[in-house]
Coordinates of C-alpha atoms and ligand atoms in Angstrom, one line a residue:
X24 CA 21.5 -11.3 -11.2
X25 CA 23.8 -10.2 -14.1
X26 CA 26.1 -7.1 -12.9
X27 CA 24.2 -4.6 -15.1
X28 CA 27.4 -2.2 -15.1
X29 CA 29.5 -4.7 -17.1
X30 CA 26.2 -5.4 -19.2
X31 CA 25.6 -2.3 -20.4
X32 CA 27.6 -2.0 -23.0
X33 CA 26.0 -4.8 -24.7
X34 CA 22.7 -4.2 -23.6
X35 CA 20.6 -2.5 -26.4
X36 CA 21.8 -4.7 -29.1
X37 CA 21.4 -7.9 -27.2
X38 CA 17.7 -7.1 -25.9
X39 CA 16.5 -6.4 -29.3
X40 CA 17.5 -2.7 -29.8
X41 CA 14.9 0.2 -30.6
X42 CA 12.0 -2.2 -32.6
X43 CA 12.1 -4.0 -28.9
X44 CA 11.6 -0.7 -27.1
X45 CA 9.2 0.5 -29.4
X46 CA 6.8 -2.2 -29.2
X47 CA 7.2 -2.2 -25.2
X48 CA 6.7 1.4 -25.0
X49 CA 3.9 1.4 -27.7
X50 CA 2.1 -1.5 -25.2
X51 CA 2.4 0.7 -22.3
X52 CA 1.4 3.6 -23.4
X53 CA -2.1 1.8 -24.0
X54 CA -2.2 0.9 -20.6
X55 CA -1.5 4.6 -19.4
X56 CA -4.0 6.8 -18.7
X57 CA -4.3 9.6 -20.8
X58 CA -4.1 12.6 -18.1
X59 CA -0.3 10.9 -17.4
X60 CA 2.0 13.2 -17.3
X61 CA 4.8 11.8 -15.1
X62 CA 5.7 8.6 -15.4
X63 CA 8.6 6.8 -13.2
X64 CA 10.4 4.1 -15.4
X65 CA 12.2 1.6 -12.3
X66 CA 14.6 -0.5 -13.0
X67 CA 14.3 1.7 -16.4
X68 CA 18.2 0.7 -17.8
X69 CA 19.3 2.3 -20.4
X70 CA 16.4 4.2 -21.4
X71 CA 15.6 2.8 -24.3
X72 CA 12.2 2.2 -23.6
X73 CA 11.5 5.4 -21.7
X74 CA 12.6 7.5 -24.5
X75 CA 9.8 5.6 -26.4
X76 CA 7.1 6.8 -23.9
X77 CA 8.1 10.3 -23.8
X78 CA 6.1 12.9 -25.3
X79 CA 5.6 16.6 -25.1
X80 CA 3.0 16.0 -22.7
X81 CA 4.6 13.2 -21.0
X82 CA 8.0 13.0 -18.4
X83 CA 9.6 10.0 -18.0
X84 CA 11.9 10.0 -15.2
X85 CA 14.1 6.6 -15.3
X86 CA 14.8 5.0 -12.0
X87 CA 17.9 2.4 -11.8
X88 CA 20.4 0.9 -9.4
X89 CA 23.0 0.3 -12.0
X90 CA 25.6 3.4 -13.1
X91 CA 26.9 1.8 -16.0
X92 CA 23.3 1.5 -17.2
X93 CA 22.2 5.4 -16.2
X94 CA 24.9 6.3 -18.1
X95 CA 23.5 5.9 -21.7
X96 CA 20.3 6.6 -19.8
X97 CA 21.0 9.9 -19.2
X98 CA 21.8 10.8 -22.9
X99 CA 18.8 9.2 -24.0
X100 CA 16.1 11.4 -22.1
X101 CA 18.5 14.5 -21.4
X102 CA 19.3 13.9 -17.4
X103 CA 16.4 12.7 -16.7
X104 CA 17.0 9.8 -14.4
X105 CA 18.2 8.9 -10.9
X106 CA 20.4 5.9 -9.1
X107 CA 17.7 4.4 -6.9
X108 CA 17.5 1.3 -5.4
X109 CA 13.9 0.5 -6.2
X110 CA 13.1 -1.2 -2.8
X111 CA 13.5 1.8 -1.6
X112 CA 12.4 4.4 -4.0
X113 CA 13.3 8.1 -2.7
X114 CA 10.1 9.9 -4.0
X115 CA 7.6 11.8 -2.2
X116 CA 4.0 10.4 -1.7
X117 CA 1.6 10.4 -4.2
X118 CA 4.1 12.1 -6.4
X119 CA 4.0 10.3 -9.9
X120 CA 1.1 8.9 -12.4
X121 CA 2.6 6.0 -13.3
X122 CA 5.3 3.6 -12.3
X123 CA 6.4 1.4 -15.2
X124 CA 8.3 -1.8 -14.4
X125 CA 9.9 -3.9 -17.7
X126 CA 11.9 -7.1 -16.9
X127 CA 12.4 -6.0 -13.0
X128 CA 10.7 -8.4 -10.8
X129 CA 11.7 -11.4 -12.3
X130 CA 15.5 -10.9 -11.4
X131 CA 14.7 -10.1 -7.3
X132 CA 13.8 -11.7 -4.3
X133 CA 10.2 -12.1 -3.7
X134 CA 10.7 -9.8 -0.4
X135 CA 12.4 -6.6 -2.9
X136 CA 9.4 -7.1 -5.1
X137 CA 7.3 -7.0 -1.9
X138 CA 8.7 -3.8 -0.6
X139 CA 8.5 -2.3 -4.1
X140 CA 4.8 -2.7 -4.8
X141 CA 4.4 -1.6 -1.4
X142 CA 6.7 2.1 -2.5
X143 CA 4.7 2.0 -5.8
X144 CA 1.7 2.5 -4.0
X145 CA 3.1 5.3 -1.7
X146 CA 4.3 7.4 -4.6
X147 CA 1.5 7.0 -6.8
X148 CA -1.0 9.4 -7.4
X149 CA -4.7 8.1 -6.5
X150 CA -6.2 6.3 -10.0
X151 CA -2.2 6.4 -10.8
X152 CA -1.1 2.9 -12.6
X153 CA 1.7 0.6 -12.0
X154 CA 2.5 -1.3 -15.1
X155 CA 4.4 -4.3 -15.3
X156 CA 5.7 -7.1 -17.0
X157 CA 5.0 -10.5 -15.2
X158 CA 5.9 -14.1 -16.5
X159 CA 8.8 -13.5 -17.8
X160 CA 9.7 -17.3 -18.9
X161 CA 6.4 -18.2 -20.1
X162 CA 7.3 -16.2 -22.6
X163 CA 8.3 -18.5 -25.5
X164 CA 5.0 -21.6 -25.2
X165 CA 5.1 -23.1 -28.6
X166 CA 8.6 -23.6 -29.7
X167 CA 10.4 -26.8 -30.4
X168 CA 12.3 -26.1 -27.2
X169 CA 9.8 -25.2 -24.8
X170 CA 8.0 -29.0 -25.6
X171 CA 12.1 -30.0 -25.0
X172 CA 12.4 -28.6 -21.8
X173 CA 8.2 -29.4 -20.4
X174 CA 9.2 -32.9 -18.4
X175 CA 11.6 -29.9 -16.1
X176 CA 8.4 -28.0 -15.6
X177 CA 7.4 -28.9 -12.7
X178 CA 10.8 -28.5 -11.0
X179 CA 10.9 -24.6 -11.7
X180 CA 10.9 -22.8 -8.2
X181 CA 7.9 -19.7 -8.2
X182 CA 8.8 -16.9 -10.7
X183 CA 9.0 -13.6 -8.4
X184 CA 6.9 -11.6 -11.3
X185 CA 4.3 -14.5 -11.5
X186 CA 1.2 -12.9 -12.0
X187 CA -0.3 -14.6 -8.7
X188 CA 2.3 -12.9 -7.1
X189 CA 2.0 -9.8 -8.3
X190 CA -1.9 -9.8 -8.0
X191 CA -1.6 -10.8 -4.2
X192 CA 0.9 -8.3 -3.4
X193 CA -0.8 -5.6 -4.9
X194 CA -3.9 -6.0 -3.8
X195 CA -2.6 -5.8 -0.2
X196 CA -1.6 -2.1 -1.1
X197 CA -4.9 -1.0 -2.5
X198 CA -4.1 -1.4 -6.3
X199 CA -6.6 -3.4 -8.6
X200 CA -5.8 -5.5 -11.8
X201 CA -7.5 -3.5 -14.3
X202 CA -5.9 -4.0 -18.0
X203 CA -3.2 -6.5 -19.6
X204 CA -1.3 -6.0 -23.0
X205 CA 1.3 -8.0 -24.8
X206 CA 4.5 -7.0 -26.8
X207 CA 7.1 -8.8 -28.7
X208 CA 10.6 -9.2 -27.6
X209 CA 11.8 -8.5 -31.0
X210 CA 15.5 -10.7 -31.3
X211 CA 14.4 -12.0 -27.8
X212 CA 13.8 -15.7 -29.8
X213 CA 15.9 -18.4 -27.3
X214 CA 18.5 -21.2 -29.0
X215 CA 18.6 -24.7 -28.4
X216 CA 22.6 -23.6 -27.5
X217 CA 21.5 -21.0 -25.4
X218 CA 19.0 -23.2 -23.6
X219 CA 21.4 -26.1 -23.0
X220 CA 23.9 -23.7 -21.1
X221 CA 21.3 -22.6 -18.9
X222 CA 19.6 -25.9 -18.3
X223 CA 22.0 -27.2 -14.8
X224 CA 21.1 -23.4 -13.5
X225 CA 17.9 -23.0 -14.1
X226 CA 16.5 -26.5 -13.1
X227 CA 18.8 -27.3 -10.2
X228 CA 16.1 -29.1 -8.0
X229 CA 15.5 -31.9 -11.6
X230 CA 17.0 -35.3 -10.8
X231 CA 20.6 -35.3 -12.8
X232 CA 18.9 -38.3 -15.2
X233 CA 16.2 -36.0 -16.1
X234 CA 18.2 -33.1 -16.6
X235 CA 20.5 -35.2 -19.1
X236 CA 17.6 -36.6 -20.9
X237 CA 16.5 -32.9 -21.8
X238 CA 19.6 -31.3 -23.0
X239 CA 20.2 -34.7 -25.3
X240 CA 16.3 -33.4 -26.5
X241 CA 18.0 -30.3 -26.9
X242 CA 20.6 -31.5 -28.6
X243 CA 18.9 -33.1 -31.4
X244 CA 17.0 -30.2 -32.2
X245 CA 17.8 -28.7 -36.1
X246 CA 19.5 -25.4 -36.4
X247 CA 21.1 -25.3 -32.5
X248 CA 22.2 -21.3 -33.4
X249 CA 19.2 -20.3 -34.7
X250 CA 16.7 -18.3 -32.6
X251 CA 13.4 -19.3 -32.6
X252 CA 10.0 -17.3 -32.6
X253 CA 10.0 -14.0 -30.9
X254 CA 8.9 -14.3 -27.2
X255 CA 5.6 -12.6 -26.7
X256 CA 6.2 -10.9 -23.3
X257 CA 2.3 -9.8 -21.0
X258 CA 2.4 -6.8 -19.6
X259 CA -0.3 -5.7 -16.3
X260 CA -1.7 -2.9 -15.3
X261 CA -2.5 -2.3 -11.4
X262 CA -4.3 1.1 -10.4
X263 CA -4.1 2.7 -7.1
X264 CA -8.2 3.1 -5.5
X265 CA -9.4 6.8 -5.7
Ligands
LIG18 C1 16.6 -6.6 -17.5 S1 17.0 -4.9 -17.2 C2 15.6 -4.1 -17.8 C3 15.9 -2.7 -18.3 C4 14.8 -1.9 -18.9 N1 13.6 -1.9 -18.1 C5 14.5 -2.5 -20.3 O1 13.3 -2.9 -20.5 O2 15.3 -2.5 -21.1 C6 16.8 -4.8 -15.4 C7 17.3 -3.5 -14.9 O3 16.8 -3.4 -13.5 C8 17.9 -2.8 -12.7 N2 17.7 -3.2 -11.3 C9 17.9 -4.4 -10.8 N3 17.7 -4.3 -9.5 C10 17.3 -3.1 -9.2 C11 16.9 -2.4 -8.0 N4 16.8 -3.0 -6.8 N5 16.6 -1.1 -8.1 C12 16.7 -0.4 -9.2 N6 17.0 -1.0 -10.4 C13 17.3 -2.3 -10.4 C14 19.1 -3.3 -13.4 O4 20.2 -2.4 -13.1 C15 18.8 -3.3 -14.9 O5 19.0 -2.0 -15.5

């Protein structure tokens, strides 16, 4: 995982700034229900998204284990946010309406996003939500690079925020798929350069040859700087039985 402390800095303006929080926020708050007044935004970062989702009639309390991030967090939705290590999650039971998740369970262990769907349930109010994103890097399907990069498909190890996961580890804690939405990562679109630099990380268990063959595809592709189509990222909703 990237140290989000050093990251920070660069963090709004490299994730697409306030048109990318606006569209998350705007998707979630379709997914909320409407008598949800506090919301708990984990793994929340530097707000920018929960100071989209706050209204008069709605707190937004950002959760995160990173300082550096908390700190522009804190300016953004006036103190209201905590250093939490989400696995844990210090709230009381059946304390919030809705814990919102964006970009989190893709960067942790299948066993943290195991014991944080199991604290979700705890603090949530019965009928409360837990939204989430889930498959993360399905996000971009059609572009030039994703056909470049298909023949490594089938040596990607399990995503932790694939939706299988998700649904399975939810429904062992009483909360029931019961809405999707999507939202686009605005300046989220990926590079053929970008791509290539990740390729040895990211597809470790491809034979070397095949590996080679796909960043020469890359390679070859026009325009290696520029990014293609904004990702369309899918976002769940799980709510907790009455
Ligand atoms: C990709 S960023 C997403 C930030 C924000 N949700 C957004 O949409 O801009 C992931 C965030 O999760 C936080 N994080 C990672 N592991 C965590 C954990 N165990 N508990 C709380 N926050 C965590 C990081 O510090 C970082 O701020």
């Amino acid at each position: 995982m990237l140290d989000y402390d050093d990251e920070a800095a660069h963090y709004d303006r490299t994730r697409g700034g306030r048109p990318r929080a606006l569209a998350a926020a705007s998707a979630i708050s379709g997914l909320l229900p409407a008598r949800a007044s506090i919301v708990l935004d984990l793994g929340g970062g530097t707000g920018a998204v929960a100071t989209e989702l706050t209204t008069p009639e709605r707190t937004v309390l950002v959760a995160d284990a990173s300082v550096g991030m908390l700190r522009l967090a804190a300016k953004r939705v006036d103190g209201r946010c905590a250093q939490v290590d989400a696995t844990v999650m210090p709230f009381r039971d059946a304390s919030v309406d809705a814990v919102v998740c964006v970009w989190l369970f893709h960067l942790l262990t299948e066993s943290d996003v195991a014991a944080i769907v199991a604290a979700t349930a705890r603090v949530l109010r019965s009928g409360g939500v837990l939204v989430t994103t889930v498959d993360k890097r399905d996000a971009s399907p059609s572009t030039d690079i994703a056909t470049a990069l298909a023949p490594l498909r089938p040596y990607r190890s399990t995503a932790t925020d694939a939706t299988a996961t998700i649904d399975a580890l939810t429904a062992r804690h009483g909360l029931r798929r019961t809405g999707t939405a999507t939202f686009t990562g605005v300046g989220q679109g990926w590079t053929p350069l970008g791509i290539i630099d990740d390729v040895d990380g990211r597809y470790s268990a491809a034979p070397d040859s095949m590996r080679s063959a796909v960043i020469r595809a890359l390679s070859g592709l026009p325009d290696p700087e520029r990014p293609r189509a904004d990702p369309v990222y899918t976002l769940v909703r799980y709510t907790k039985d009455v």
